[in-house]
Amino acid sequence: MIRFLIIIFLAASMLVCTSRNSHAVEMTFQFVNDTERDLSLKLYSRGETGQHWPGKTRAFSVRPDTAVQQLKIDCTEGEKICWGAWVVTQSVSGQISNSGTRNTRTGTNNYGVGQKNLRQCEQCCQVCKAGEMSQVFKLASGAESVDAK
């Protein structure tokens, strides 16, 4: 019985030591929304976790403002994290349908890796590090990329 308890204790100790190597740390991403509209933004892990911040079906809102806006997340140290932002736009064609409504077209302007993390953008990625603050990413109207301050 004592031998069994020692084995359990050693196994539990190994799990604790392993989990310490990949513990969550807090990191801050910084953005300036230099557009005239609210932007939706997500952070995507490019590591093993495949995590999304704030969640798989949610997004942060970055309001139009020249002030730096910060997003703090918990991530695994050493994990590569990329951001994607977007705004959904609607344009009215001027044509009125049979139902009496105007025809509209919906489009999406993407920044960084985009709404679904499908675009390439190495300058939009950071490595998670405890207490780290990313560079300030400036999202500008008419641009589909980003300027780093």
PDB file of N, CA and C in Angstrom, residues 29-100:
ATOM      1  N   PHE A  29      -1.858  43.264 -25.683  1.00  0.00           N
ATOM      2  CA  PHE A  29      -1.793  43.719 -27.072  1.00  0.00           C
ATOM      3  C   PHE A  29      -2.327  45.141 -27.119  1.00  0.00           C
ATOM      4  N   GLN A  30      -1.730  45.992 -27.978  1.00  0.00           N
ATOM      5  CA  GLN A  30      -2.096  47.399 -28.045  1.00  0.00           C
ATOM      6  C   GLN A  30      -2.501  47.792 -29.468  1.00  0.00           C
ATOM      7  N   PHE A  31      -3.619  48.549 -29.567  1.00  0.00           N
ATOM      8  CA  PHE A  31      -4.151  48.942 -30.871  1.00  0.00           C
ATOM      9  C   PHE A  31      -4.617  50.384 -30.854  1.00  0.00           C
ATOM     10  N   VAL A  32      -4.514  51.037 -32.018  1.00  0.00           N
ATOM     11  CA  VAL A  32      -5.144  52.324 -32.263  1.00  0.00           C
ATOM     12  C   VAL A  32      -6.042  52.123 -33.475  1.00  0.00           C
ATOM     13  N   ASN A  33      -7.317  52.429 -33.315  1.00  0.00           N
ATOM     14  CA  ASN A  33      -8.269  52.315 -34.417  1.00  0.00           C
ATOM     15  C   ASN A  33      -8.397  53.696 -35.050  1.00  0.00           C
ATOM     16  N   ASP A  34      -7.677  53.904 -36.149  1.00  0.00           N
ATOM     17  CA  ASP A  34      -7.672  55.185 -36.835  1.00  0.00           C
ATOM     18  C   ASP A  34      -8.678  55.187 -37.992  1.00  0.00           C
ATOM     19  N   THR A  35      -9.722  54.384 -37.864  1.00  0.00           N
ATOM     20  CA  THR A  35     -10.791  54.373 -38.861  1.00  0.00           C
ATOM     21  C   THR A  35     -11.976  55.141 -38.270  1.00  0.00           C
ATOM     22  N   GLU A  36     -13.053  55.207 -39.002  1.00  0.00           N
ATOM     23  CA  GLU A  36     -14.240  55.906 -38.512  1.00  0.00           C
ATOM     24  C   GLU A  36     -15.288  54.957 -37.948  1.00  0.00           C
ATOM     25  N   ARG A  37     -14.964  53.659 -37.893  1.00  0.00           N
ATOM     26  CA  ARG A  37     -15.949  52.662 -37.455  1.00  0.00           C
ATOM     27  C   ARG A  37     -15.373  51.760 -36.384  1.00  0.00           C
ATOM     28  N   ASP A  38     -16.283  51.177 -35.581  1.00  0.00           N
ATOM     29  CA  ASP A  38     -15.850  50.145 -34.634  1.00  0.00           C
ATOM     30  C   ASP A  38     -15.314  48.960 -35.425  1.00  0.00           C
ATOM     31  N   LEU A  39     -14.246  48.366 -34.924  1.00  0.00           N
ATOM     32  CA  LEU A  39     -13.684  47.168 -35.543  1.00  0.00           C
ATOM     33  C   LEU A  39     -13.869  45.990 -34.601  1.00  0.00           C
ATOM     34  N   SER A  40     -14.117  44.824 -35.165  1.00  0.00           N
ATOM     35  CA  SER A  40     -14.112  43.585 -34.397  1.00  0.00           C
ATOM     36  C   SER A  40     -12.702  43.023 -34.493  1.00  0.00           C
ATOM     37  N   LEU A  41     -12.215  42.425 -33.413  1.00  0.00           N
ATOM     38  CA  LEU A  41     -10.834  41.937 -33.385  1.00  0.00           C
ATOM     39  C   LEU A  41     -10.769  40.645 -32.589  1.00  0.00           C
ATOM     40  N   LYS A  42      -9.979  39.702 -33.085  1.00  0.00           N
ATOM     41  CA  LYS A  42      -9.722  38.448 -32.372  1.00  0.00           C
ATOM     42  C   LYS A  42      -8.228  38.199 -32.364  1.00  0.00           C
ATOM     43  N   LEU A  43      -7.804  37.481 -31.351  1.00  0.00           N
ATOM     44  CA  LEU A  43      -6.426  37.010 -31.264  1.00  0.00           C
ATOM     45  C   LEU A  43      -6.456  35.505 -31.463  1.00  0.00           C
ATOM     46  N   TYR A  44      -5.508  34.998 -32.256  1.00  0.00           N
ATOM     47  CA  TYR A  44      -5.483  33.578 -32.615  1.00  0.00           C
ATOM     48  C   TYR A  44      -4.136  32.971 -32.245  1.00  0.00           C
ATOM     49  N   SER A  45      -4.167  31.830 -31.576  1.00  0.00           N
ATOM     50  CA  SER A  45      -2.944  31.090 -31.303  1.00  0.00           C
ATOM     51  C   SER A  45      -2.510  30.382 -32.577  1.00  0.00           C
ATOM     52  N   ARG A  46      -1.251  30.473 -32.886  1.00  0.00           N
ATOM     53  CA  ARG A  46      -0.694  29.715 -34.005  1.00  0.00           C
ATOM     54  C   ARG A  46       0.109  28.532 -33.459  1.00  0.00           C
ATOM     55  N   GLY A  47      -0.161  28.202 -32.196  1.00  0.00           N
ATOM     56  CA  GLY A  47       0.525  27.089 -31.549  1.00  0.00           C
ATOM     57  C   GLY A  47      -0.379  25.885 -31.431  1.00  0.00           C
ATOM     58  N   GLU A  48       0.001  24.988 -30.560  1.00  0.00           N
ATOM     59  CA  GLU A  48      -0.714  23.728 -30.378  1.00  0.00           C
ATOM     60  C   GLU A  48      -2.113  23.919 -29.794  1.00  0.00           C
ATOM     61  N   THR A  49      -2.313  24.976 -29.012  1.00  0.00           N
ATOM     62  CA  THR A  49      -3.602  25.129 -28.334  1.00  0.00           C
ATOM     63  C   THR A  49      -4.721  25.499 -29.292  1.00  0.00           C
ATOM     64  N   GLY A  50      -4.404  26.233 -30.364  1.00  0.00           N
ATOM     65  CA  GLY A  50      -5.437  26.667 -31.302  1.00  0.00           C
ATOM     66  C   GLY A  50      -6.463  27.577 -30.650  1.00  0.00           C
ATOM     67  N   GLN A  51      -6.088  28.227 -29.565  1.00  0.00           N
ATOM     68  CA  GLN A  51      -7.003  29.059 -28.796  1.00  0.00           C
ATOM     69  C   GLN A  51      -7.351  30.346 -29.540  1.00  0.00           C
ATOM     70  N   HIS A  52      -8.530  30.901 -29.236  1.00  0.00           N
ATOM     71  CA  HIS A  52      -8.996  32.182 -29.761  1.00  0.00           C
ATOM     72  C   HIS A  52      -9.320  33.063 -28.571  1.00  0.00           C
ATOM     73  N   TRP A  53      -9.007  34.340 -28.676  1.00  0.00           N
ATOM     74  CA  TRP A  53      -9.388  35.288 -27.636  1.00  0.00           C
ATOM     75  C   TRP A  53     -10.282  36.335 -28.268  1.00  0.00           C
ATOM     76  N   PRO A  54     -11.400  36.733 -27.706  1.00  0.00           N
ATOM     77  CA  PRO A  54     -11.915  36.357 -26.392  1.00  0.00           C
ATOM     78  C   PRO A  54     -12.604  35.008 -26.375  1.00  0.00           C
ATOM     79  N   GLY A  55     -12.908  34.423 -27.514  1.00  0.00           N
ATOM     80  CA  GLY A  55     -13.541  33.111 -27.583  1.00  0.00           C
ATOM     81  C   GLY A  55     -13.815  32.769 -29.032  1.00  0.00           C
ATOM     82  N   LYS A  56     -14.175  31.535 -29.269  1.00  0.00           N
ATOM     83  CA  LYS A  56     -14.376  31.077 -30.634  1.00  0.00           C
ATOM     84  C   LYS A  56     -15.509  31.818 -31.351  1.00  0.00           C
ATOM     85  N   THR A  57     -16.561  32.179 -30.630  1.00  0.00           N
ATOM     86  CA  THR A  57     -17.711  32.828 -31.268  1.00  0.00           C
ATOM     87  C   THR A  57     -17.871  34.288 -30.852  1.00  0.00           C
ATOM     88  N   ARG A  58     -16.861  34.859 -30.222  1.00  0.00           N
ATOM     89  CA  ARG A  58     -16.929  36.259 -29.787  1.00  0.00           C
ATOM     90  C   ARG A  58     -15.734  37.026 -30.329  1.00  0.00           C
ATOM     91  N   ALA A  59     -15.816  38.362 -30.286  1.00  0.00           N
ATOM     92  CA  ALA A  59     -14.714  39.215 -30.726  1.00  0.00           C
ATOM     93  C   ALA A  59     -14.644  40.435 -29.819  1.00  0.00           C
ATOM     94  N   PHE A  60     -13.444  41.007 -29.714  1.00  0.00           N
ATOM     95  CA  PHE A  60     -13.282  42.273 -29.017  1.00  0.00           C
ATOM     96  C   PHE A  60     -13.810  43.377 -29.925  1.00  0.00           C
ATOM     97  N   SER A  61     -14.228  44.481 -29.344  1.00  0.00           N
ATOM     98  CA  SER A  61     -14.623  45.656 -30.107  1.00  0.00           C
ATOM     99  C   SER A  61     -13.571  46.731 -29.861  1.00  0.00           C
ATOM    100  N   VAL A  62     -13.007  47.272 -30.948  1.00  0.00           N
ATOM    101  CA  VAL A  62     -12.006  48.330 -30.844  1.00  0.00           C
ATOM    102  C   VAL A  62     -12.639  49.588 -31.431  1.00  0.00           C
ATOM    103  N   ARG A  63     -12.922  50.540 -30.582  1.00  0.00           N
ATOM    104  CA  ARG A  63     -13.645  51.748 -31.006  1.00  0.00           C
ATOM    105  C   ARG A  63     -12.708  52.699 -31.754  1.00  0.00           C
ATOM    106  N   PRO A  64     -13.280  53.537 -32.617  1.00  0.00           N
ATOM    107  CA  PRO A  64     -12.457  54.528 -33.309  1.00  0.00           C
ATOM    108  C   PRO A  64     -11.942  55.560 -32.305  1.00  0.00           C
ATOM    109  N   ASP A  65     -10.633  55.677 -32.197  1.00  0.00           N
ATOM    110  CA  ASP A  65     -10.040  56.568 -31.212  1.00  0.00           C
ATOM    111  C   ASP A  65      -8.553  56.662 -31.499  1.00  0.00           C
ATOM    112  N   THR A  66      -7.974  57.830 -31.304  1.00  0.00           N
ATOM    113  CA  THR A  66      -6.534  57.977 -31.507  1.00  0.00           C
ATOM    114  C   THR A  66      -5.751  57.513 -30.286  1.00  0.00           C
ATOM    115  N   ALA A  67      -6.441  57.217 -29.188  1.00  0.00           N
ATOM    116  CA  ALA A  67      -5.783  56.716 -27.980  1.00  0.00           C
ATOM    117  C   ALA A  67      -5.494  55.220 -28.131  1.00  0.00           C
ATOM    118  N   VAL A  68      -4.437  54.771 -27.475  1.00  0.00           N
ATOM    119  CA  VAL A  68      -4.070  53.357 -27.500  1.00  0.00           C
ATOM    120  C   VAL A  68      -5.066  52.576 -26.647  1.00  0.00           C
ATOM    121  N   GLN A  69      -5.592  51.492 -27.217  1.00  0.00           N
ATOM    122  CA  GLN A  69      -6.499  50.600 -26.505  1.00  0.00           C
ATOM    123  C   GLN A  69      -5.761  49.291 -26.240  1.00  0.00           C
ATOM    124  N   GLN A  70      -5.874  48.783 -25.022  1.00  0.00           N
ATOM    125  CA  GLN A  70      -5.127  47.594 -24.633  1.00  0.00           C
ATOM    126  C   GLN A  70      -6.055  46.409 -24.400  1.00  0.00           C
ATOM    127  N   LEU A  71      -5.594  45.235 -24.830  1.00  0.00           N
ATOM    128  CA  LEU A  71      -6.304  43.983 -24.610  1.00  0.00           C
ATOM    129  C   LEU A  71      -5.358  43.034 -23.871  1.00  0.00           C
ATOM    130  N   LYS A  72      -5.727  42.667 -22.655  1.00  0.00           N
ATOM    131  CA  LYS A  72      -4.905  41.746 -21.858  1.00  0.00           C
ATOM    132  C   LYS A  72      -5.472  40.345 -21.981  1.00  0.00           C
ATOM    133  N   ILE A  73      -4.580  39.393 -22.196  1.00  0.00           N
ATOM    134  CA  ILE A  73      -4.993  37.996 -22.299  1.00  0.00           C
ATOM    135  C   ILE A  73      -4.068  37.121 -21.472  1.00  0.00           C
ATOM    136  N   ASP A  74      -4.537  35.939 -21.145  1.00  0.00           N
ATOM    137  CA  ASP A  74      -3.700  34.901 -20.559  1.00  0.00           C
ATOM    138  C   ASP A  74      -3.335  33.948 -21.681  1.00  0.00           C
ATOM    139  N   CYS A  75      -2.041  33.713 -21.860  1.00  0.00           N
ATOM    140  CA  CYS A  75      -1.574  32.830 -22.926  1.00  0.00           C
ATOM    141  C   CYS A  75      -0.429  31.969 -22.408  1.00  0.00           C
ATOM    142  N   THR A  76      -0.073  30.966 -23.179  1.00  0.00           N
ATOM    143  CA  THR A  76       1.014  30.070 -22.813  1.00  0.00           C
ATOM    144  C   THR A  76       2.331  30.689 -23.255  1.00  0.00           C
ATOM    145  N   GLU A  77       3.259  30.837 -22.330  1.00  0.00           N
ATOM    146  CA  GLU A  77       4.538  31.471 -22.644  1.00  0.00           C
ATOM    147  C   GLU A  77       5.215  30.755 -23.821  1.00  0.00           C
ATOM    148  N   GLY A  78       5.688  31.545 -24.785  1.00  0.00           N
ATOM    149  CA  GLY A  78       6.341  31.016 -25.979  1.00  0.00           C
ATOM    150  C   GLY A  78       5.395  30.774 -27.143  1.00  0.00           C
ATOM    151  N   GLU A  79       4.088  30.880 -26.903  1.00  0.00           N
ATOM    152  CA  GLU A  79       3.067  30.652 -27.923  1.00  0.00           C
ATOM    153  C   GLU A  79       3.028  31.839 -28.895  1.00  0.00           C
ATOM    154  N   LYS A  80       2.916  31.549 -30.180  1.00  0.00           N
ATOM    155  CA  LYS A  80       2.805  32.604 -31.199  1.00  0.00           C
ATOM    156  C   LYS A  80       1.337  32.992 -31.336  1.00  0.00           C
ATOM    157  N   ILE A  81       1.048  34.298 -31.200  1.00  0.00           N
ATOM    158  CA  ILE A  81      -0.319  34.797 -31.254  1.00  0.00           C
ATOM    159  C   ILE A  81      -0.402  35.880 -32.320  1.00  0.00           C
ATOM    160  N   CYS A  82      -1.392  35.740 -33.214  1.00  0.00           N
ATOM    161  CA  CYS A  82      -1.606  36.709 -34.284  1.00  0.00           C
ATOM    162  C   CYS A  82      -2.980  37.336 -34.107  1.00  0.00           C
ATOM    163  N   TRP A  83      -3.130  38.559 -34.592  1.00  0.00           N
ATOM    164  CA  TRP A  83      -4.413  39.236 -34.467  1.00  0.00           C
ATOM    165  C   TRP A  83      -5.023  39.460 -35.841  1.00  0.00           C
ATOM    166  N   GLY A  84      -6.343  39.486 -35.839  1.00  0.00           N
ATOM    167  CA  GLY A  84      -7.096  39.795 -37.044  1.00  0.00           C
ATOM    168  C   GLY A  84      -8.242  40.715 -36.682  1.00  0.00           C
ATOM    169  N   ALA A  85      -8.458  41.740 -37.504  1.00  0.00           N
ATOM    170  CA  ALA A  85      -9.546  42.686 -37.260  1.00  0.00           C
ATOM    171  C   ALA A  85     -10.342  42.837 -38.546  1.00  0.00           C
ATOM    172  N   TRP A  86     -11.590  43.254 -38.383  1.00  0.00           N
ATOM    173  CA  TRP A  86     -12.443  43.421 -39.554  1.00  0.00           C
ATOM    174  C   TRP A  86     -13.590  44.366 -39.239  1.00  0.00           C
ATOM    175  N   VAL A  87     -14.156  44.907 -40.303  1.00  0.00           N
ATOM    176  CA  VAL A  87     -15.369  45.700 -40.202  1.00  0.00           C
ATOM    177  C   VAL A  87     -16.280  45.222 -41.324  1.00  0.00           C
ATOM    178  N   VAL A  88     -17.538  45.012 -40.978  1.00  0.00           N
ATOM    179  CA  VAL A  88     -18.523  44.599 -41.977  1.00  0.00           C
ATOM    180  C   VAL A  88     -19.158  45.868 -42.530  1.00  0.00           C
ATOM    181  N   THR A  89     -19.147  45.999 -43.840  1.00  0.00           N
ATOM    182  CA  THR A  89     -19.708  47.193 -44.467  1.00  0.00           C
ATOM    183  C   THR A  89     -20.886  46.811 -45.343  1.00  0.00           C
ATOM    184  N   GLN A  90     -21.815  47.728 -45.469  1.00  0.00           N
ATOM    185  CA  GLN A  90     -22.954  47.534 -46.367  1.00  0.00           C
ATOM    186  C   GLN A  90     -23.025  48.721 -47.303  1.00  0.00           C
ATOM    187  N   SER A  91     -23.275  48.416 -48.572  1.00  0.00           N
ATOM    188  CA  SER A  91     -23.476  49.493 -49.526  1.00  0.00           C
ATOM    189  C   SER A  91     -24.844  49.305 -50.166  1.00  0.00           C
ATOM    190  N   VAL A  92     -25.501  50.409 -50.410  1.00  0.00           N
ATOM    191  CA  VAL A  92     -26.832  50.387 -51.005  1.00  0.00           C
ATOM    192  C   VAL A  92     -26.672  50.611 -52.502  1.00  0.00           C
ATOM    193  N   SER A  93     -27.263  49.735 -53.299  1.00  0.00           N
ATOM    194  CA  SER A  93     -27.110  49.845 -54.752  1.00  0.00           C
ATOM    195  C   SER A  93     -28.039  50.884 -55.359  1.00  0.00           C
ATOM    196  N   GLY A  94     -29.054  51.285 -54.641  1.00  0.00           N
ATOM    197  CA  GLY A  94     -29.995  52.251 -55.185  1.00  0.00           C
ATOM    198  C   GLY A  94     -31.182  51.593 -55.856  1.00  0.00           C
ATOM    199  N   GLN A  95     -31.086  50.311 -56.129  1.00  0.00           N
ATOM    200  CA  GLN A  95     -32.200  49.607 -56.766  1.00  0.00           C
ATOM    201  C   GLN A  95     -33.186  49.135 -55.712  1.00  0.00           C
ATOM    202  N   ILE A  96     -34.431  49.251 -56.011  1.00  0.00           N
ATOM    203  CA  ILE A  96     -35.468  48.808 -55.088  1.00  0.00           C
ATOM    204  C   ILE A  96     -36.052  47.502 -55.617  1.00  0.00           C
ATOM    205  N   SER A  97     -36.098  46.502 -54.739  1.00  0.00           N
ATOM    206  CA  SER A  97     -36.585  45.182 -55.149  1.00  0.00           C
ATOM    207  C   SER A  97     -38.114  45.171 -55.187  1.00  0.00           C
ATOM    208  N   ASN A  98     -38.683  44.048 -55.620  1.00  0.00           N
ATOM    209  CA  ASN A  98     -40.141  43.892 -55.689  1.00  0.00           C
ATOM    210  C   ASN A  98     -40.803  44.029 -54.322  1.00  0.00           C
ATOM    211  N   SER A  99     -40.063  43.737 -53.261  1.00  0.00           N
ATOM    212  CA  SER A  99     -40.640  43.837 -51.915  1.00  0.00           C
ATOM    213  C   SER A  99     -40.610  45.275 -51.389  1.00  0.00           C
ATOM    214  N   GLY A 100     -40.020  46.193 -52.140  1.00  0.00           N
ATOM    215  CA  GLY A 100     -39.983  47.588 -51.719  1.00  0.00           C
ATOM    216  C   GLY A 100     -38.761  47.960 -50.908  1.00  0.00           C
TER     217      GLY A 100
END
